[in-house]
Amino acid sequence: MNPERAEADRWAAIGRLDGDGGEPDGIHLARTVTQEVRRTGKHFLPQPLLLRLSEIRGHRAADRTPHLQAFLDCMLDKHEGRYWNRTYLSLPLLELLLGETGEAPDPNRMATLLISDVIRFETQTETPAREPREPREPQEAREARESVDRDPPDPVTLRKRLHHALRFVAHDLDGPDADALVSAGAHAPWSRWADIAELLPRPTATEAGHWFDLTVQPVYVLHDEYFFIRALQAHEMIFTAIAADVRAAIEALRAGRLDAAADHVDRAAGLFDRASALFRMVATMRPGHFSAFRQFTQGASAIQSEQYKRFEILCGLPTAARMRSAAFTSVPSVRGEAEGEAHDTVVRAYLDLRRSARFDEAEWNRFRNALGGLEERHQRWKSTHRSLAARMLGGAHGSGYTAGVPYLAECLDNRLFWQRGDQRGAGHPS
């Protein structure tokens, strides 16, 4: 038989992965496709498969299965010429898993689940001593995992990655268990890491939880891209949580609750520490792996992060120059929000409250100190981001068609609360 015809027949048969009524079973279909992605890399999916997935997505039954619809939208992005950061990170599917039921995780908890998954993935790789282990996972999941287990890191790099990841997860756990977990990881022999990984949080055993494993679709086949995707997803979740706290601070200011507003700003600042911790984990990525897979991620870049830009416009309106820059032209929906008449910011709400309400100076100072703390954490985060990019990119351009490291260096001059008017240098973005 003609090899091309055989390949086409193979993927035409994917339509026979039926559920009730003869329609494709969404989760079974997604798992089968994910196995192929983990084997070849999303960039190299065969054309017959992509055409078959397009046919399945166009069927009316897909309208009644939002998880499958989101999965297929992300899987077909390159094929349809609409590839960008959200689809590279499977965010349309991942966001469906938030808040569907009372048991669904909030964004901050989702970040914990994502990095817990990194630890499980890394501890299921071949051991540094190259000793075989009894598998602890279903065969289907193991086959998908092994297909991306290409060139795992050396023992020193792996342990460093695991320790940073474990500290990130422990930050979200309660009480002495968190300290005990970090301590156990610091001193555990390699043979104990699989047991530590088993103690970490997992998605609930709901329909949504079953889709969690299908939200990593590497473009290539090198080991480090898996954890890189999870780290970027966790960043998006953290910024979703930060934006929620900043939005709550605005609501509190509008209600005249200055202390509550300060509490929300303080929580947002604290979440920046979690975001910075992710950089320490990403720093264990090998530049050779990064260079190898990023050639297939052109067009998908962190500059397209809607949640980060949403956090920024909730703090205060950016300068006109920044609004015209690639930072916001790359996220037109967020730019539209910022330019809308109903859009509110912390700065605007604060200045309005300052004119209309009486609080003693200690209360005003507490809120201003909270803003200062958030500004400082944000600046520190940007500086760390620039340093990490310099290590990974060198002089290369960013994958979002920016100048790369020089662009990030310019962003260090931006301030969140430059319009406040009650601080030295107010009214100027630097």
PDB file of C-alpha atoms in Angstrom, residues 95-331:
ATOM      1  CA  GLU A  95      -9.294  28.082  31.717  1.00  0.00           C
ATOM      2  CA  LEU A  96     -12.337  25.856  31.244  1.00  0.00           C
ATOM      3  CA  LEU A  97     -11.061  23.808  34.175  1.00  0.00           C
ATOM      4  CA  LEU A  98     -11.300  26.824  36.502  1.00  0.00           C
ATOM      5  CA  GLY A  99     -14.445  27.476  38.464  1.00  0.00           C
ATOM      6  CA  GLU A 100     -16.747  24.938  36.796  1.00  0.00           C
ATOM      7  CA  THR A 101     -17.855  23.428  40.094  1.00  0.00           C
ATOM      8  CA  GLY A 102     -17.422  24.131  43.769  1.00  0.00           C
ATOM      9  CA  GLU A 103     -14.472  21.718  43.714  1.00  0.00           C
ATOM     10  CA  ALA A 104     -12.685  23.428  40.821  1.00  0.00           C
ATOM     11  CA  PRO A 105      -9.404  25.192  41.677  1.00  0.00           C
ATOM     12  CA  ASP A 106      -8.994  28.951  41.723  1.00  0.00           C
ATOM     13  CA  PRO A 107      -6.136  30.317  39.560  1.00  0.00           C
ATOM     14  CA  ASN A 108      -3.584  30.329  42.381  1.00  0.00           C
ATOM     15  CA  ARG A 109      -4.424  26.724  43.261  1.00  0.00           C
ATOM     16  CA  MET A 110      -4.293  25.783  39.586  1.00  0.00           C
ATOM     17  CA  ALA A 111      -0.723  27.099  39.491  1.00  0.00           C
ATOM     18  CA  THR A 112       0.081  24.705  42.342  1.00  0.00           C
ATOM     19  CA  LEU A 113      -1.459  21.789  40.437  1.00  0.00           C
ATOM     20  CA  LEU A 114       0.538  22.674  37.330  1.00  0.00           C
ATOM     21  CA  ILE A 115       3.883  22.676  39.132  1.00  0.00           C
ATOM     22  CA  SER A 116       2.960  19.540  41.072  1.00  0.00           C
ATOM     23  CA  ASP A 117       2.531  17.937  37.666  1.00  0.00           C
ATOM     24  CA  VAL A 118       6.039  19.110  36.733  1.00  0.00           C
ATOM     25  CA  ILE A 119       7.427  17.273  39.761  1.00  0.00           C
ATOM     26  CA  ARG A 120       5.568  14.098  38.846  1.00  0.00           C
ATOM     27  CA  PHE A 121       6.743  14.340  35.245  1.00  0.00           C
ATOM     28  CA  GLU A 122      10.361  14.885  36.243  1.00  0.00           C
ATOM     29  CA  THR A 123      10.385  12.087  38.827  1.00  0.00           C
ATOM     30  CA  GLN A 124       8.905   9.658  36.302  1.00  0.00           C
ATOM     31  CA  THR A 125      11.833  10.133  33.954  1.00  0.00           C
ATOM     32  CA  GLU A 126      14.616   7.620  33.919  1.00  0.00           C
ATOM     33  CA  THR A 127      16.486   7.874  37.204  1.00  0.00           C
ATOM     34  CA  PRO A 128      19.918   9.533  37.308  1.00  0.00           C
ATOM     35  CA  ALA A 129      21.399   6.127  38.074  1.00  0.00           C
ATOM     36  CA  ARG A 130      19.504   4.834  35.011  1.00  0.00           C
ATOM     37  CA  GLU A 131      17.830   2.204  37.143  1.00  0.00           C
ATOM     38  CA  PRO A 132      14.452   0.927  35.900  1.00  0.00           C
ATOM     39  CA  ARG A 133      11.521   1.465  38.226  1.00  0.00           C
ATOM     40  CA  GLU A 134       8.114  -0.086  38.520  1.00  0.00           C
ATOM     41  CA  PRO A 135       5.694   2.340  36.790  1.00  0.00           C
ATOM     42  CA  ARG A 136       3.058   4.038  38.942  1.00  0.00           C
ATOM     43  CA  GLU A 137       0.900   5.384  36.127  1.00  0.00           C
ATOM     44  CA  PRO A 138      -1.586   3.988  33.590  1.00  0.00           C
ATOM     45  CA  GLN A 139       0.006   2.506  30.486  1.00  0.00           C
ATOM     46  CA  GLU A 140      -1.636   5.077  28.187  1.00  0.00           C
ATOM     47  CA  ALA A 141      -0.288   7.996  30.210  1.00  0.00           C
ATOM     48  CA  ARG A 142       3.125   6.330  30.546  1.00  0.00           C
ATOM     49  CA  GLU A 143       3.438   5.879  26.783  1.00  0.00           C
ATOM     50  CA  ALA A 144       2.583   9.525  26.179  1.00  0.00           C
ATOM     51  CA  ARG A 145       5.070  10.632  28.831  1.00  0.00           C
ATOM     52  CA  GLU A 146       7.881   8.421  27.585  1.00  0.00           C
ATOM     53  CA  SER A 147       7.485   9.767  24.064  1.00  0.00           C
ATOM     54  CA  VAL A 148       8.576  13.234  25.238  1.00  0.00           C
ATOM     55  CA  ASP A 149      11.214  11.910  27.623  1.00  0.00           C
ATOM     56  CA  ARG A 150      14.021  12.761  25.191  1.00  0.00           C
ATOM     57  CA  ASP A 151      17.335  13.853  26.658  1.00  0.00           C
ATOM     58  CA  PRO A 152      16.347  14.308  30.329  1.00  0.00           C
ATOM     59  CA  PRO A 153      18.574  16.589  32.415  1.00  0.00           C
ATOM     60  CA  ASP A 154      21.631  15.501  34.347  1.00  0.00           C
ATOM     61  CA  PRO A 155      21.140  14.628  38.047  1.00  0.00           C
ATOM     62  CA  VAL A 156      22.367  17.992  39.379  1.00  0.00           C
ATOM     63  CA  THR A 157      20.081  20.008  37.080  1.00  0.00           C
ATOM     64  CA  LEU A 158      17.152  17.723  37.786  1.00  0.00           C
ATOM     65  CA  ARG A 159      17.486  18.002  41.562  1.00  0.00           C
ATOM     66  CA  LYS A 160      17.754  21.789  41.362  1.00  0.00           C
ATOM     67  CA  ARG A 161      14.599  21.929  39.222  1.00  0.00           C
ATOM     68  CA  LEU A 162      12.727  19.672  41.613  1.00  0.00           C
ATOM     69  CA  HIS A 163      13.728  21.674  44.696  1.00  0.00           C
ATOM     70  CA  HIS A 164      12.551  24.966  43.141  1.00  0.00           C
ATOM     71  CA  ALA A 165       9.312  23.343  42.026  1.00  0.00           C
ATOM     72  CA  LEU A 166       8.701  21.802  45.442  1.00  0.00           C
ATOM     73  CA  ARG A 167       9.194  25.132  47.213  1.00  0.00           C
ATOM     74  CA  PHE A 168       6.671  26.710  44.848  1.00  0.00           C
ATOM     75  CA  VAL A 169       4.110  24.007  45.636  1.00  0.00           C
ATOM     76  CA  ALA A 170       4.777  24.114  49.395  1.00  0.00           C
ATOM     77  CA  HIS A 171       4.055  27.861  49.415  1.00  0.00           C
ATOM     78  CA  ASP A 172       0.400  26.996  48.764  1.00  0.00           C
ATOM     79  CA  LEU A 173       0.130  24.246  51.375  1.00  0.00           C
ATOM     80  CA  ASP A 174      -0.932  24.785  54.969  1.00  0.00           C
ATOM     81  CA  GLY A 175       0.897  24.461  58.255  1.00  0.00           C
ATOM     82  CA  PRO A 176       3.865  22.284  59.161  1.00  0.00           C
ATOM     83  CA  ASP A 177       3.194  19.913  56.255  1.00  0.00           C
ATOM     84  CA  ALA A 178       4.662  22.467  53.862  1.00  0.00           C
ATOM     85  CA  ASP A 179       7.944  22.774  55.796  1.00  0.00           C
ATOM     86  CA  ALA A 180       8.148  19.017  56.182  1.00  0.00           C
ATOM     87  CA  LEU A 181       7.666  18.544  52.463  1.00  0.00           C
ATOM     88  CA  VAL A 182      10.452  20.962  51.541  1.00  0.00           C
ATOM     89  CA  SER A 183      12.747  19.424  54.146  1.00  0.00           C
ATOM     90  CA  ALA A 184      12.045  15.930  52.839  1.00  0.00           C
ATOM     91  CA  GLY A 185      12.888  17.027  49.310  1.00  0.00           C
ATOM     92  CA  ALA A 186      16.124  18.669  50.423  1.00  0.00           C
ATOM     93  CA  HIS A 187      17.515  15.475  51.905  1.00  0.00           C
ATOM     94  CA  ALA A 188      15.741  12.697  50.030  1.00  0.00           C
ATOM     95  CA  PRO A 189      17.677  10.196  47.929  1.00  0.00           C
ATOM     96  CA  TRP A 190      16.477   9.929  44.352  1.00  0.00           C
ATOM     97  CA  SER A 191      14.560   6.748  45.131  1.00  0.00           C
ATOM     98  CA  ARG A 192      12.277   8.726  47.495  1.00  0.00           C
ATOM     99  CA  TRP A 193      11.250  11.454  45.045  1.00  0.00           C
ATOM    100  CA  ALA A 194       8.494   9.375  43.470  1.00  0.00           C
ATOM    101  CA  ASP A 195       6.947   8.975  46.933  1.00  0.00           C
ATOM    102  CA  ILE A 196       7.185  12.734  47.545  1.00  0.00           C
ATOM    103  CA  ALA A 197       5.498  13.381  44.201  1.00  0.00           C
ATOM    104  CA  GLU A 198       2.603  11.134  45.215  1.00  0.00           C
ATOM    105  CA  LEU A 199       1.868  13.430  48.184  1.00  0.00           C
ATOM    106  CA  LEU A 200       1.337  16.489  46.005  1.00  0.00           C
ATOM    107  CA  PRO A 201      -2.087  17.859  45.032  1.00  0.00           C
ATOM    108  CA  ARG A 202      -3.832  16.543  41.927  1.00  0.00           C
ATOM    109  CA  PRO A 203      -6.882  17.716  39.989  1.00  0.00           C
ATOM    110  CA  THR A 204     -10.149  16.282  41.242  1.00  0.00           C
ATOM    111  CA  ALA A 205     -11.507  13.141  39.584  1.00  0.00           C
ATOM    112  CA  THR A 206     -14.140  15.070  37.635  1.00  0.00           C
ATOM    113  CA  GLU A 207     -14.657  15.300  33.886  1.00  0.00           C
ATOM    114  CA  ALA A 208     -12.729  18.575  33.906  1.00  0.00           C
ATOM    115  CA  GLY A 209      -9.928  16.979  35.894  1.00  0.00           C
ATOM    116  CA  HIS A 210      -9.500  14.291  33.242  1.00  0.00           C
ATOM    117  CA  TRP A 211      -8.668  16.992  30.696  1.00  0.00           C
ATOM    118  CA  PHE A 212      -5.856  18.399  32.839  1.00  0.00           C
ATOM    119  CA  ASP A 213      -3.238  15.990  31.449  1.00  0.00           C
ATOM    120  CA  LEU A 214      -4.142  17.076  27.909  1.00  0.00           C
ATOM    121  CA  THR A 215      -3.129  20.706  28.371  1.00  0.00           C
ATOM    122  CA  VAL A 216       0.548  20.191  27.465  1.00  0.00           C
ATOM    123  CA  GLN A 217       1.176  20.031  23.716  1.00  0.00           C
ATOM    124  CA  PRO A 218       4.906  20.527  23.011  1.00  0.00           C
ATOM    125  CA  VAL A 219       5.861  21.726  19.550  1.00  0.00           C
ATOM    126  CA  TYR A 220       8.981  19.544  19.552  1.00  0.00           C
ATOM    127  CA  VAL A 221      10.224  16.421  21.293  1.00  0.00           C
ATOM    128  CA  LEU A 222      12.858  17.594  23.783  1.00  0.00           C
ATOM    129  CA  HIS A 223      12.355  16.938  27.476  1.00  0.00           C
ATOM    130  CA  ASP A 224      12.569  20.499  28.826  1.00  0.00           C
ATOM    131  CA  GLU A 225       9.672  21.900  26.822  1.00  0.00           C
ATOM    132  CA  TYR A 226       7.164  20.031  28.999  1.00  0.00           C
ATOM    133  CA  PHE A 227       8.135  21.780  32.211  1.00  0.00           C
ATOM    134  CA  PHE A 228       8.618  25.086  30.342  1.00  0.00           C
ATOM    135  CA  ILE A 229       4.995  25.009  29.157  1.00  0.00           C
ATOM    136  CA  ARG A 230       3.768  24.194  32.661  1.00  0.00           C
ATOM    137  CA  ALA A 231       5.799  27.077  34.119  1.00  0.00           C
ATOM    138  CA  LEU A 232       4.347  29.545  31.602  1.00  0.00           C
ATOM    139  CA  GLN A 233       0.846  28.243  32.313  1.00  0.00           C
ATOM    140  CA  ALA A 234       1.461  28.730  36.030  1.00  0.00           C
ATOM    141  CA  HIS A 235       2.580  32.293  35.327  1.00  0.00           C
ATOM    142  CA  GLU A 236      -0.717  32.943  33.531  1.00  0.00           C
ATOM    143  CA  MET A 237      -2.641  31.534  36.479  1.00  0.00           C
ATOM    144  CA  ILE A 238      -0.673  33.674  38.949  1.00  0.00           C
ATOM    145  CA  PHE A 239      -1.373  36.818  36.937  1.00  0.00           C
ATOM    146  CA  THR A 240      -5.029  35.851  36.733  1.00  0.00           C
ATOM    147  CA  ALA A 241      -5.053  35.730  40.543  1.00  0.00           C
ATOM    148  CA  ILE A 242      -3.092  38.999  40.839  1.00  0.00           C
ATOM    149  CA  ALA A 243      -5.514  40.759  38.499  1.00  0.00           C
ATOM    150  CA  ALA A 244      -8.437  39.470  40.565  1.00  0.00           C
ATOM    151  CA  ASP A 245      -6.938  40.957  43.737  1.00  0.00           C
ATOM    152  CA  VAL A 246      -6.266  44.287  42.027  1.00  0.00           C
ATOM    153  CA  ARG A 247      -9.834  44.342  40.746  1.00  0.00           C
ATOM    154  CA  ALA A 248     -11.060  43.632  44.282  1.00  0.00           C
ATOM    155  CA  ALA A 249      -8.905  46.519  45.543  1.00  0.00           C
ATOM    156  CA  ILE A 250     -10.648  48.870  43.102  1.00  0.00           C
ATOM    157  CA  GLU A 251     -14.052  47.682  44.321  1.00  0.00           C
ATOM    158  CA  ALA A 252     -12.994  48.222  47.936  1.00  0.00           C
ATOM    159  CA  LEU A 253     -11.794  51.759  47.162  1.00  0.00           C
ATOM    160  CA  ARG A 254     -15.091  52.567  45.458  1.00  0.00           C
ATOM    161  CA  ALA A 255     -16.879  51.304  48.566  1.00  0.00           C
ATOM    162  CA  GLY A 256     -14.714  53.494  50.825  1.00  0.00           C
ATOM    163  CA  ARG A 257     -12.984  50.512  52.470  1.00  0.00           C
ATOM    164  CA  LEU A 258      -9.381  51.668  52.448  1.00  0.00           C
ATOM    165  CA  ASP A 259      -8.028  48.927  54.733  1.00  0.00           C
ATOM    166  CA  ALA A 260      -9.644  46.200  52.633  1.00  0.00           C
ATOM    167  CA  ALA A 261      -8.145  47.742  49.501  1.00  0.00           C
ATOM    168  CA  ALA A 262      -4.703  47.683  51.110  1.00  0.00           C
ATOM    169  CA  ASP A 263      -5.182  44.023  52.022  1.00  0.00           C
ATOM    170  CA  HIS A 264      -5.935  43.124  48.397  1.00  0.00           C
ATOM    171  CA  VAL A 265      -2.920  45.055  47.126  1.00  0.00           C
ATOM    172  CA  ASP A 266      -0.717  43.304  49.697  1.00  0.00           C
ATOM    173  CA  ARG A 267      -2.010  39.918  48.531  1.00  0.00           C
ATOM    174  CA  ALA A 268      -1.296  40.829  44.917  1.00  0.00           C
ATOM    175  CA  ALA A 269       2.255  41.812  45.889  1.00  0.00           C
ATOM    176  CA  GLY A 270       2.711  38.508  47.716  1.00  0.00           C
ATOM    177  CA  LEU A 271       1.692  36.608  44.591  1.00  0.00           C
ATOM    178  CA  PHE A 272       4.544  38.285  42.741  1.00  0.00           C
ATOM    179  CA  ASP A 273       6.896  36.325  44.988  1.00  0.00           C
ATOM    180  CA  ARG A 274       5.325  33.135  43.588  1.00  0.00           C
ATOM    181  CA  ALA A 275       5.728  34.441  40.040  1.00  0.00           C
ATOM    182  CA  SER A 276       9.407  35.183  40.702  1.00  0.00           C
ATOM    183  CA  ALA A 277       9.887  31.681  42.115  1.00  0.00           C
ATOM    184  CA  LEU A 278       8.850  30.280  38.746  1.00  0.00           C
ATOM    185  CA  PHE A 279      11.805  32.069  37.155  1.00  0.00           C
ATOM    186  CA  ARG A 280      14.174  30.155  39.419  1.00  0.00           C
ATOM    187  CA  MET A 281      12.715  26.931  38.132  1.00  0.00           C
ATOM    188  CA  VAL A 282      12.812  28.049  34.483  1.00  0.00           C
ATOM    189  CA  ALA A 283      16.485  28.957  34.953  1.00  0.00           C
ATOM    190  CA  THR A 284      17.219  25.218  35.078  1.00  0.00           C
ATOM    191  CA  MET A 285      16.160  24.874  31.446  1.00  0.00           C
ATOM    192  CA  ARG A 286      19.073  24.058  29.199  1.00  0.00           C
ATOM    193  CA  PRO A 287      19.703  26.800  26.608  1.00  0.00           C
ATOM    194  CA  GLY A 288      20.319  24.156  23.951  1.00  0.00           C
ATOM    195  CA  HIS A 289      16.853  22.701  24.475  1.00  0.00           C
ATOM    196  CA  PHE A 290      15.311  26.168  24.486  1.00  0.00           C
ATOM    197  CA  SER A 291      17.014  27.116  21.214  1.00  0.00           C
ATOM    198  CA  ALA A 292      15.958  23.835  19.628  1.00  0.00           C
ATOM    199  CA  PHE A 293      12.233  24.083  20.313  1.00  0.00           C
ATOM    200  CA  ARG A 294      11.757  27.867  20.179  1.00  0.00           C
ATOM    201  CA  GLN A 295      12.401  27.853  16.422  1.00  0.00           C
ATOM    202  CA  PHE A 296       8.975  26.212  16.192  1.00  0.00           C
ATOM    203  CA  THR A 297       7.273  28.721  18.539  1.00  0.00           C
ATOM    204  CA  GLN A 298       7.739  31.848  16.415  1.00  0.00           C
ATOM    205  CA  GLY A 299       4.574  33.911  16.765  1.00  0.00           C
ATOM    206  CA  ALA A 300       3.833  32.719  20.296  1.00  0.00           C
ATOM    207  CA  SER A 301       5.365  34.937  22.963  1.00  0.00           C
ATOM    208  CA  ALA A 302       4.860  36.071  26.532  1.00  0.00           C
ATOM    209  CA  ILE A 303       4.343  39.586  25.137  1.00  0.00           C
ATOM    210  CA  GLN A 304       0.887  38.262  24.207  1.00  0.00           C
ATOM    211  CA  SER A 305      -0.025  37.517  27.825  1.00  0.00           C
ATOM    212  CA  GLU A 306      -3.481  38.994  28.272  1.00  0.00           C
ATOM    213  CA  GLN A 307      -3.559  38.391  32.014  1.00  0.00           C
ATOM    214  CA  TYR A 308      -0.306  40.285  32.633  1.00  0.00           C
ATOM    215  CA  LYS A 309      -1.519  43.256  30.580  1.00  0.00           C
ATOM    216  CA  ARG A 310      -4.889  43.108  32.323  1.00  0.00           C
ATOM    217  CA  PHE A 311      -3.126  43.384  35.672  1.00  0.00           C
ATOM    218  CA  GLU A 312      -1.204  46.379  34.348  1.00  0.00           C
ATOM    219  CA  ILE A 313      -4.251  48.298  33.102  1.00  0.00           C
ATOM    220  CA  LEU A 314      -6.108  47.637  36.360  1.00  0.00           C
ATOM    221  CA  CYS A 315      -3.325  49.323  38.328  1.00  0.00           C
ATOM    222  CA  GLY A 316      -3.300  52.455  36.190  1.00  0.00           C
ATOM    223  CA  LEU A 317      -3.501  53.430  32.549  1.00  0.00           C
ATOM    224  CA  PRO A 318      -0.152  52.941  30.781  1.00  0.00           C
ATOM    225  CA  THR A 319       1.467  55.865  29.000  1.00  0.00           C
ATOM    226  CA  ALA A 320       0.317  56.672  25.469  1.00  0.00           C
ATOM    227  CA  ALA A 321       3.638  55.424  24.098  1.00  0.00           C
ATOM    228  CA  ARG A 322       3.242  52.042  25.796  1.00  0.00           C
ATOM    229  CA  MET A 323      -0.346  51.724  24.598  1.00  0.00           C
ATOM    230  CA  ARG A 324       0.936  52.195  21.034  1.00  0.00           C
ATOM    231  CA  SER A 325       3.775  49.695  21.494  1.00  0.00           C
ATOM    232  CA  ALA A 326       3.847  45.977  20.698  1.00  0.00           C
ATOM    233  CA  ALA A 327       3.073  45.351  24.367  1.00  0.00           C
ATOM    234  CA  PHE A 328      -0.557  46.318  23.727  1.00  0.00           C
ATOM    235  CA  THR A 329      -0.980  46.001  19.967  1.00  0.00           C
ATOM    236  CA  SER A 330      -0.296  42.286  20.526  1.00  0.00           C
ATOM    237  CA  VAL A 331      -3.301  42.054  22.904  1.00  0.00           C
TER     238      VAL A 331
END
